[in-house]
C-alpha cells in the first residue's frame, strides 16, 4: 500500500465534515447525540447604569483565539477567550434601561459543555 501525503488542514477539514454529518444524522453507525450543542452565556453590561443583559447562545464547535505570542498553551487560549470586550465608539451597545447607545462591556463564557467538546483554534 502506498503512503499518501495529506496536509493537516485537509485532514482537519475532512474530520470536521464527518463530525457534522454525524451530528446531522447522515450516518447511523454512530449516534449523533454526543455531538449536540453546548451553550455560551453572553453578558453585556452598560457602563453608565450597570444594567446587565444575559443571552444564551448554542454552539457545536468552540472557536478559541490564539494570543499573539510566540508560544502559548491551550489554557492561554481559554484565558484569551474569556477576556472582556469593550463596546465603545462605533461598537456601542443600546442599553434598554438608558434607552440610548452606551459604552458597554461584553463577556462570553461557557455556560454548558457538550458531551464531546470540539475545539477549533483561530489563527
mmCIF file of C-alpha atoms in Angstrom:
data_model
loop_
_atom_site.group_PDB
_atom_site.id
_atom_site.type_symbol
_atom_site.label_atom_id
_atom_site.label_comp_id
_atom_site.label_asym_id
_atom_site.label_seq_id
_atom_site.Cartn_x
_atom_site.Cartn_y
_atom_site.Cartn_z
ATOM 1 C CA UNK A 1 0.000 0.000 0.000
ATOM 2 C CA UNK A 2 1.325 3.473 -0.923
ATOM 3 C CA UNK A 3 1.884 6.178 1.640
ATOM 4 C CA UNK A 4 -0.332 9.144 0.860
ATOM 5 C CA UNK A 5 0.774 12.617 1.888
ATOM 6 C CA UNK A 6 -2.105 14.809 3.059
ATOM 7 C CA UNK A 7 -1.854 18.206 4.744
ATOM 8 C CA UNK A 8 -3.048 18.657 8.317
ATOM 9 C CA UNK A 9 -5.551 21.272 7.121
ATOM 10 C CA UNK A 10 -7.222 18.781 4.769
ATOM 11 C CA UNK A 11 -7.384 16.121 7.493
ATOM 12 C CA UNK A 12 -8.875 18.631 9.951
ATOM 13 C CA UNK A 13 -11.395 19.817 7.366
ATOM 14 C CA UNK A 14 -12.487 16.281 6.478
ATOM 15 C CA UNK A 15 -12.746 15.362 10.165
ATOM 16 C CA UNK A 16 -14.957 18.387 10.821
ATOM 17 C CA UNK A 17 -17.136 17.429 7.824
ATOM 18 C CA UNK A 18 -17.508 13.899 9.222
ATOM 19 C CA UNK A 19 -18.466 15.251 12.653
ATOM 20 C CA UNK A 20 -21.053 17.497 11.017
ATOM 21 C CA UNK A 21 -22.537 14.563 9.070
ATOM 22 C CA UNK A 22 -22.658 12.527 12.277
ATOM 23 C CA UNK A 23 -24.345 15.444 14.043
ATOM 24 C CA UNK A 24 -26.969 15.746 11.292
ATOM 25 C CA UNK A 25 -27.699 12.018 11.428
ATOM 26 C CA UNK A 26 -26.338 11.245 7.943
ATOM 27 C CA UNK A 27 -24.575 8.174 9.322
ATOM 28 C CA UNK A 28 -26.408 5.938 11.755
ATOM 29 C CA UNK A 29 -23.290 3.936 12.663
ATOM 30 C CA UNK A 30 -22.583 6.372 15.477
ATOM 31 C CA UNK A 31 -25.296 8.115 17.445
ATOM 32 C CA UNK A 32 -25.008 11.875 16.870
ATOM 33 C CA UNK A 33 -26.205 12.652 20.404
ATOM 34 C CA UNK A 34 -22.789 13.339 21.954
ATOM 35 C CA UNK A 35 -22.065 15.942 19.272
ATOM 36 C CA UNK A 36 -25.044 18.100 20.215
ATOM 37 C CA UNK A 37 -24.549 21.647 21.289
ATOM 38 C CA UNK A 38 -23.157 23.385 24.308
ATOM 39 C CA UNK A 39 -24.213 26.847 25.457
ATOM 40 C CA UNK A 40 -22.406 30.182 25.737
ATOM 41 C CA UNK A 41 -23.535 32.810 28.226
ATOM 42 C CA UNK A 42 -23.084 36.263 26.732
ATOM 43 C CA UNK A 43 -23.327 39.075 29.294
ATOM 44 C CA UNK A 44 -23.368 42.700 28.157
ATOM 45 C CA UNK A 45 -23.148 45.352 30.867
ATOM 46 C CA UNK A 46 -23.902 49.056 30.458
ATOM 47 C CA UNK A 47 -21.026 51.245 31.683
ATOM 48 C CA UNK A 48 -23.470 54.066 32.540
ATOM 49 C CA UNK A 49 -26.187 52.377 34.653
ATOM 50 C CA UNK A 50 -24.656 48.875 35.206
ATOM 51 C CA UNK A 51 -27.674 47.141 33.609
ATOM 52 C CA UNK A 52 -26.686 43.609 32.535
ATOM 53 C CA UNK A 53 -28.252 41.675 29.671
ATOM 54 C CA UNK A 54 -27.809 37.882 29.615
ATOM 55 C CA UNK A 55 -28.168 35.861 26.407
ATOM 56 C CA UNK A 56 -27.688 32.133 25.974
ATOM 57 C CA UNK A 57 -26.256 31.073 22.609
ATOM 58 C CA UNK A 58 -25.800 27.484 21.395
ATOM 59 C CA UNK A 59 -22.524 26.225 19.917
ATOM 60 C CA UNK A 60 -21.230 22.977 18.458
ATOM 61 C CA UNK A 61 -17.597 23.892 17.917
ATOM 62 C CA UNK A 62 -15.714 26.087 20.386
ATOM 63 C CA UNK A 63 -13.513 28.522 18.448
ATOM 64 C CA UNK A 64 -10.629 29.802 20.553
ATOM 65 C CA UNK A 65 -8.437 32.757 19.556
ATOM 66 C CA UNK A 66 -4.682 32.251 19.762
ATOM 67 C CA UNK A 67 -2.945 35.028 21.736
ATOM 68 C CA UNK A 68 -0.329 36.912 19.743
ATOM 69 C CA UNK A 69 2.716 35.380 21.408
ATOM 70 C CA UNK A 70 5.388 33.037 20.110
ATOM 71 C CA UNK A 71 4.190 30.129 22.231
ATOM 72 C CA UNK A 72 1.025 29.503 24.176
ATOM 73 C CA UNK A 73 -0.861 26.710 25.861
ATOM 74 C CA UNK A 74 -4.486 25.706 25.449
ATOM 75 C CA UNK A 75 -5.076 27.313 28.850
ATOM 76 C CA UNK A 76 -3.741 30.622 27.444
ATOM 77 C CA UNK A 77 -6.248 30.332 24.581
ATOM 78 C CA UNK A 78 -9.106 29.831 27.079
ATOM 79 C CA UNK A 79 -7.963 32.880 29.094
ATOM 80 C CA UNK A 80 -7.879 34.965 25.911
ATOM 81 C CA UNK A 81 -11.385 33.685 25.038
ATOM 82 C CA UNK A 82 -12.741 34.828 28.427
ATOM 83 C CA UNK A 83 -11.368 38.378 28.174
ATOM 84 C CA UNK A 84 -13.908 41.185 28.277
ATOM 85 C CA UNK A 85 -14.676 43.033 25.051
ATOM 86 C CA UNK A 86 -15.277 46.750 25.469
ATOM 87 C CA UNK A 87 -18.032 48.193 23.292
ATOM 88 C CA UNK A 88 -17.044 51.787 22.514
ATOM 89 C CA UNK A 89 -17.207 54.285 19.625
ATOM 90 C CA UNK A 90 -18.855 52.545 16.635
ATOM 91 C CA UNK A 91 -19.441 49.370 18.672
ATOM 92 C CA UNK A 92 -21.524 50.981 21.419
ATOM 93 C CA UNK A 93 -24.435 48.994 22.798
ATOM 94 C CA UNK A 94 -28.089 50.086 23.014
ATOM 95 C CA UNK A 95 -28.969 49.875 26.711
ATOM 96 C CA UNK A 96 -32.656 49.033 27.298
ATOM 97 C CA UNK A 97 -32.631 50.877 30.635
ATOM 98 C CA UNK A 98 -30.899 54.086 29.443
ATOM 99 C CA UNK A 99 -32.737 53.933 26.091
ATOM 100 C CA UNK A 100 -29.634 55.100 24.199
ATOM 101 C CA UNK A 101 -26.293 53.918 22.840
ATOM 102 C CA UNK A 102 -23.837 53.490 25.699
ATOM 103 C CA UNK A 103 -20.347 52.166 26.186
ATOM 104 C CA UNK A 104 -20.552 48.602 27.382
ATOM 105 C CA UNK A 105 -18.608 45.529 28.365
ATOM 106 C CA UNK A 106 -19.309 42.131 26.841
ATOM 107 C CA UNK A 107 -18.183 38.847 28.334
ATOM 108 C CA UNK A 108 -18.563 35.442 26.710
ATOM 109 C CA UNK A 109 -18.452 32.397 28.997
ATOM 110 C CA UNK A 110 -19.115 28.711 28.547
ATOM 111 C CA UNK A 111 -22.375 28.005 30.383
ATOM 112 C CA UNK A 112 -22.837 24.349 29.413
ATOM 113 C CA UNK A 113 -20.377 21.995 27.735
ATOM 114 C CA UNK A 114 -21.466 19.388 25.201
ATOM 115 C CA UNK A 115 -20.608 15.755 25.983
ATOM 116 C CA UNK A 116 -17.879 15.936 23.343
ATOM 117 C CA UNK A 117 -16.092 19.279 23.067
ATOM 118 C CA UNK A 118 -14.711 20.168 19.641
ATOM 119 C CA UNK A 119 -12.100 22.939 19.785
ATOM 120 C CA UNK A 120 -11.062 24.957 16.750
ATOM 121 C CA UNK A 121 -8.093 27.310 17.071
ATOM 122 C CA UNK A 122 -8.323 30.669 15.257
ATOM 123 C CA UNK A 123 -5.140 31.799 13.574
#
